[in-house]
Amino acid sequence: MDLRQMRYVIAIAEELNFTRAARRCNISQPPLSRAIRELENEIGARLFDRDKHHVALTPAGKVFIADARKALEILDDGSARARRFAEGLSGTLDIGFGGSTVYALVPALVRRFRETTPEVEIVFHAMSVLHQIEALRLGEIDVGTVRLPIFDELIETRFVHSEPLIVALPVGHPLLSDSGAIGIDALRASPFVAYQPTRGFNVHADLQALCRLAGFDPTPHAFQIEFRADRGADDRKGADIGQFLGRRGEEAAMWVGKAMAGLVIHP
């Protein structure tokens, strides 16, 4: 028994005419009749009462047709689900994220993705850029949110977002008296709070390059932020992303602002 025979039986049951059923199945009538006889012999029961003018389902045929329709429906649904999975429209998507992407970029991208592919379950993984690159190479995550450039032949990159360079200054800082953008050279005498090189990745390297172009080295005056591995914190940060997805942009900004109390963001 095969799917072809099951479809033939259903066509005959619905048309109650071998000629029309053969036309519907895009075959000639003799192969159709032969396929039905072979199926009846395999089952050990006659499925149709037929003569030159009439075709009718037998009681055994009615039972078989009901189950054949269910079987084909299950197989068709399975095929559709498999196609959707292969096309990336269902299944699980593992996303790596870190740094400032948690505040706006990742929530916005995920929100748009969920609007078009609601059947995909998204799993968040909080990790540094270097860890994301390694996880991408190992297949532990499907997508990472990293700062370009990334030079790795195994990883495909796509530019999706740009951010302006800003400075966070304490309230009352002398440089805040100027409403214009603050030049990097104006910060030469100021201590820096920066990521560790292994955590900040391109941000750290870009900051170093900008300062040196302005004629000074920020390293002697830098306080580095230390990160400690905390799986629980990673899980909580993933939960925070979910909270962002349910908030309006201004509410999310207020939520972030509480953590920045006493600081002024300036271009």
Short mmCIF file of C-alpha atoms in Angstrom, two decimals:
data_model
loop_
_atom_site.label_atom_id
_atom_site.label_comp_id
_atom_site.label_asym_id
_atom_site.label_seq_id
_atom_site.Cartn_x
_atom_site.Cartn_y
_atom_site.Cartn_z
CA MET A 1 0.00 0.00 0.00
CA ASP A 2 1.30 3.45 -0.85
CA LEU A 3 0.09 7.06 -0.89
CA ARG A 4 -0.63 6.87 -4.59
CA GLN A 5 -3.15 4.07 -4.07
CA MET A 6 -4.77 5.90 -1.13
CA ARG A 7 -5.26 9.01 -3.26
CA TYR A 8 -6.71 6.90 -6.07
CA VAL A 9 -9.25 5.31 -3.71
CA ILE A 10 -10.33 8.70 -2.36
CA ALA A 11 -10.72 10.09 -5.89
CA ILE A 12 -12.96 7.17 -6.91
CA ALA A 13 -14.99 7.44 -3.70
CA GLU A 14 -15.64 11.12 -4.36
CA GLU A 15 -16.26 10.84 -8.11
CA LEU A 16 -18.00 7.41 -8.08
CA ASN A 17 -16.77 7.10 -11.63
CA PHE A 18 -13.48 5.51 -12.73
CA THR A 19 -13.14 7.65 -15.85
CA ARG A 20 -13.50 10.94 -13.98
CA ALA A 21 -11.28 9.69 -11.15
CA ALA A 22 -8.55 8.71 -13.64
CA ARG A 23 -8.75 12.17 -15.24
CA ARG A 24 -8.54 13.81 -11.82
CA CYS A 25 -5.44 11.72 -10.96
CA ASN A 26 -3.83 12.46 -14.36
CA ILE A 27 -3.59 8.81 -15.38
CA SER A 28 -5.46 6.55 -17.77
CA GLN A 29 -8.24 4.29 -16.50
CA PRO A 30 -6.52 0.85 -16.85
CA PRO A 31 -3.62 1.69 -14.42
CA LEU A 32 -6.18 3.13 -11.99
CA SER A 33 -8.31 -0.02 -12.08
CA ARG A 34 -5.20 -2.20 -11.68
CA ALA A 35 -4.00 -0.17 -8.66
CA ILE A 36 -7.40 -0.58 -6.96
CA ARG A 37 -7.44 -4.34 -7.57
CA GLU A 38 -3.93 -4.66 -6.12
CA LEU A 39 -4.98 -2.66 -3.06
CA GLU A 40 -8.12 -4.77 -2.54
CA ASN A 41 -6.02 -7.94 -2.78
CA GLU A 42 -3.55 -6.56 -0.24
CA ILE A 43 -6.30 -5.55 2.19
CA GLY A 44 -8.30 -8.72 1.64
CA ALA A 45 -11.60 -6.88 1.13
CA ARG A 46 -13.53 -5.41 -1.79
CA LEU A 47 -13.69 -1.60 -1.52
CA PHE A 48 -16.10 -0.91 -4.39
CA ASP A 49 -19.14 -2.56 -5.94
CA ARG A 50 -18.94 -1.75 -9.61
CA ASP A 51 -20.43 -2.69 -12.93
CA LYS A 52 -20.46 -1.00 -16.33
CA HIS A 53 -22.74 1.78 -15.16
CA HIS A 54 -22.44 2.18 -11.39
CA VAL A 55 -19.72 2.49 -8.73
CA ALA A 56 -20.51 2.37 -5.01
CA LEU A 57 -18.48 2.01 -1.83
CA THR A 58 -18.82 -1.25 0.08
CA PRO A 59 -19.13 -1.10 3.89
CA ALA A 60 -15.43 -2.06 4.10
CA GLY A 61 -14.65 0.67 1.57
CA LYS A 62 -16.39 3.30 3.71
CA VAL A 63 -14.29 2.30 6.72
CA PHE A 64 -11.09 2.38 4.66
CA ILE A 65 -11.89 5.76 3.07
CA ALA A 66 -12.47 7.41 6.46
CA ASP A 67 -9.09 6.23 7.75
CA ALA A 68 -7.33 7.01 4.45
CA ARG A 69 -8.53 10.62 4.59
CA LYS A 70 -7.26 10.96 8.17
CA ALA A 71 -3.90 9.44 7.24
CA LEU A 72 -3.44 11.74 4.24
CA GLU A 73 -4.44 14.78 6.30
CA ILE A 74 -1.81 13.90 8.92
CA LEU A 75 0.84 13.40 6.25
CA ASP A 76 -0.06 16.65 4.47
CA ASP A 77 0.09 18.54 7.78
CA GLY A 78 3.44 16.94 8.56
CA SER A 79 4.80 17.93 5.17
CA ALA A 80 3.61 21.52 5.66
CA ARG A 81 5.22 21.70 9.11
CA ALA A 82 8.47 20.28 7.77
CA ARG A 83 8.52 22.86 4.98
CA ARG A 84 7.88 25.69 7.46
CA PHE A 85 10.67 24.41 9.69
CA ALA A 86 13.09 24.15 6.74
CA GLU A 87 12.20 27.71 5.72
CA GLY A 88 12.82 29.01 9.24
CA LEU A 89 9.13 29.75 9.90
CA SER A 90 8.85 27.43 12.91
CA GLY A 91 11.12 25.79 15.47
CA THR A 92 13.53 27.47 17.90
CA LEU A 93 15.82 30.46 17.37
CA ASP A 94 18.73 30.94 19.80
CA ILE A 95 19.85 34.58 19.98
CA GLY A 96 23.02 35.87 21.66
CA PHE A 97 23.02 39.44 22.94
CA GLY A 98 24.95 41.77 25.17
CA GLY A 99 25.91 45.35 25.87
CA SER A 100 23.71 48.22 24.74
CA THR A 101 21.77 46.03 22.28
CA VAL A 102 19.54 44.94 25.17
CA TYR A 103 18.04 48.43 25.51
CA ALA A 104 16.61 49.01 22.06
CA LEU A 105 18.04 47.02 19.14
CA VAL A 106 17.30 43.43 20.22
CA PRO A 107 13.77 44.18 21.53
CA ALA A 108 12.90 46.00 18.27
CA LEU A 109 14.29 43.23 16.06
CA VAL A 110 12.60 40.49 18.08
CA ARG A 111 9.26 42.32 18.08
CA ARG A 112 9.31 42.59 14.28
CA PHE A 113 10.42 38.97 13.92
CA ARG A 114 7.58 37.72 16.11
CA GLU A 115 5.05 39.67 14.05
CA THR A 116 6.04 37.75 10.91
CA THR A 117 7.01 34.36 12.40
CA PRO A 118 4.89 33.76 15.52
CA GLU A 119 5.51 30.00 15.46
CA VAL A 120 9.22 30.37 16.22
CA GLU A 121 10.24 30.08 19.88
CA ILE A 122 13.03 32.53 20.76
CA VAL A 123 15.64 31.63 23.38
CA PHE A 124 17.89 34.44 24.65
CA HIS A 125 21.53 33.99 25.71
CA ALA A 126 23.34 36.86 27.45
CA MET A 127 27.03 36.70 26.53
CA SER A 128 29.96 38.85 25.47
CA VAL A 129 30.85 39.44 21.83
CA LEU A 130 33.76 37.00 21.98
CA HIS A 131 31.54 34.34 23.51
CA GLN A 132 28.89 34.98 20.84
CA ILE A 133 31.44 34.47 18.08
CA GLU A 134 32.58 31.19 19.62
CA ALA A 135 28.96 30.09 20.15
CA LEU A 136 28.15 30.87 16.51
CA ARG A 137 31.14 28.82 15.36
CA LEU A 138 30.03 25.88 17.53
CA GLY A 139 26.37 26.14 16.49
CA GLU A 140 25.24 26.90 20.05
CA ILE A 141 23.36 30.02 18.92
CA ASP A 142 21.79 30.87 15.57
CA VAL A 143 22.13 34.66 15.65
CA GLY A 144 24.43 37.02 17.52
CA THR A 145 24.29 40.80 18.00
CA VAL A 146 27.87 42.01 17.69
CA ARG A 147 29.74 45.10 16.64
CA LEU A 148 31.37 44.99 13.23
CA PRO A 149 33.79 44.18 11.76
CA ILE A 150 33.93 40.45 12.41
CA PHE A 151 36.54 38.64 10.33
CA ASP A 152 35.54 35.01 10.38
CA GLU A 153 34.87 32.97 7.25
CA LEU A 154 32.42 30.72 9.12
CA ILE A 155 30.18 33.60 10.20
CA GLU A 156 27.92 35.58 7.90
CA THR A 157 27.37 39.18 9.01
CA ARG A 158 24.73 41.74 8.13
CA PHE A 159 24.65 45.41 9.12
CA VAL A 160 21.35 46.23 10.86
CA HIS A 161 21.96 49.20 13.17
CA SER A 162 24.31 52.09 13.93
CA GLU A 163 24.73 54.05 17.15
CA PRO A 164 26.21 57.52 17.75
CA LEU A 165 29.16 57.87 20.11
CA ILE A 166 28.03 59.48 23.35
CA VAL A 167 29.59 60.31 26.70
CA ALA A 168 28.02 59.88 30.14
CA LEU A 169 29.08 62.67 32.50
CA PRO A 170 28.18 63.28 36.14
CA VAL A 171 25.71 66.07 36.84
CA GLY A 172 27.56 69.39 37.15
CA HIS A 173 30.56 68.38 35.01
CA PRO A 174 32.21 71.47 33.42
CA LEU A 175 31.90 70.08 29.89
CA LEU A 176 28.10 70.11 30.19
CA SER A 177 28.09 73.90 30.01
CA ASP A 178 28.56 73.62 26.23
CA SER A 179 25.38 72.57 24.42
CA GLY A 180 27.33 71.37 21.36
CA ALA A 181 28.92 67.97 20.81
CA ILE A 182 31.92 67.27 23.01
CA GLY A 183 35.13 66.54 21.12
CA ILE A 184 37.11 63.49 22.16
CA ASP A 185 40.16 65.69 22.86
CA ALA A 186 38.19 67.53 25.57
CA LEU A 187 38.19 64.32 27.59
CA ARG A 188 41.97 63.90 27.77
CA ALA A 189 42.12 64.93 31.45
CA SER A 190 39.07 62.92 32.50
CA PRO A 191 39.16 59.41 33.96
CA PHE A 192 37.41 56.83 31.82
CA VAL A 193 35.11 54.00 32.86
CA ALA A 194 35.43 51.33 30.18
CA TYR A 195 34.88 47.68 29.45
CA GLN A 196 37.70 45.22 29.80
CA PRO A 197 39.32 44.62 26.38
CA THR A 198 38.02 41.04 26.29
CA ARG A 199 34.45 42.20 27.02
CA GLY A 200 34.19 45.50 25.17
CA PHE A 201 35.81 44.07 22.02
CA ASN A 202 35.48 46.62 19.17
CA VAL A 203 34.15 49.34 21.50
CA HIS A 204 37.36 49.21 23.53
CA ALA A 205 39.58 49.19 20.42
CA ASP A 206 37.62 52.04 18.79
CA LEU A 207 37.83 54.17 21.94
CA GLN A 208 41.58 53.61 22.14
CA ALA A 209 42.00 54.56 18.48
CA LEU A 210 39.90 57.75 18.79
CA CYS A 211 41.83 58.93 21.83
CA ARG A 212 45.19 58.29 20.22
CA LEU A 213 44.12 60.16 17.11
CA ALA A 214 43.34 63.08 19.44
CA GLY A 215 46.86 62.83 20.87
CA PHE A 216 46.43 61.04 24.20
CA ASP A 217 46.26 57.59 25.73
CA PRO A 218 43.23 56.94 27.97
CA THR A 219 44.64 53.74 29.50
CA PRO A 220 46.49 55.28 32.49
CA HIS A 221 43.29 57.06 33.57
CA ALA A 222 40.82 54.25 32.89
CA PHE A 223 38.74 52.32 35.40
CA GLN A 224 37.75 49.01 33.86
CA ILE A 225 34.36 47.43 34.53
CA GLU A 226 34.82 43.87 35.76
CA PHE A 227 32.31 41.22 34.73
CA ARG A 228 31.79 37.94 36.55
CA ALA A 229 30.11 34.88 35.05
CA ASP A 230 26.64 34.51 36.56
CA ARG A 231 24.22 32.16 34.85
CA GLY A 232 21.39 33.43 37.00
CA ALA A 233 22.12 36.99 35.95
CA ASP A 234 22.11 35.89 32.31
CA ASP A 235 18.68 34.36 32.77
CA ARG A 236 17.38 37.50 34.46
CA LYS A 237 18.73 39.64 31.63
CA GLY A 238 16.93 37.40 29.14
CA ALA A 239 13.75 37.93 31.13
CA ASP A 240 14.34 41.69 30.99
CA ILE A 241 14.34 41.50 27.19
CA GLY A 242 10.94 39.90 27.35
CA GLN A 243 9.76 42.78 29.54
CA PHE A 244 11.02 45.29 26.98
CA LEU A 245 8.96 43.60 24.29
CA GLY A 246 5.81 44.38 26.22
CA ARG A 247 6.64 48.03 26.90
CA ARG A 248 6.37 51.16 24.83
CA GLY A 249 9.66 52.83 23.90
CA GLU A 250 9.31 55.70 26.38
CA GLU A 251 8.56 53.29 29.22
CA ALA A 252 11.69 51.30 28.39
CA ALA A 253 13.71 54.53 28.34
CA MET A 254 12.42 55.40 31.82
CA TRP A 255 13.32 51.92 33.02
CA VAL A 256 16.92 52.34 31.75
CA GLY A 257 17.08 55.89 33.08
CA LYS A 258 16.68 54.72 36.67
CA ALA A 259 20.00 52.91 36.36
CA MET A 260 21.64 56.12 35.03
CA ALA A 261 20.62 58.40 37.90
CA GLY A 262 23.21 61.14 38.49
CA LEU A 263 24.56 60.96 34.93
CA VAL A 264 23.91 63.11 31.89
CA ILE A 265 24.14 61.61 28.38
CA HIS A 266 25.75 64.01 25.91
CA PRO A 267 26.77 63.64 22.24
#
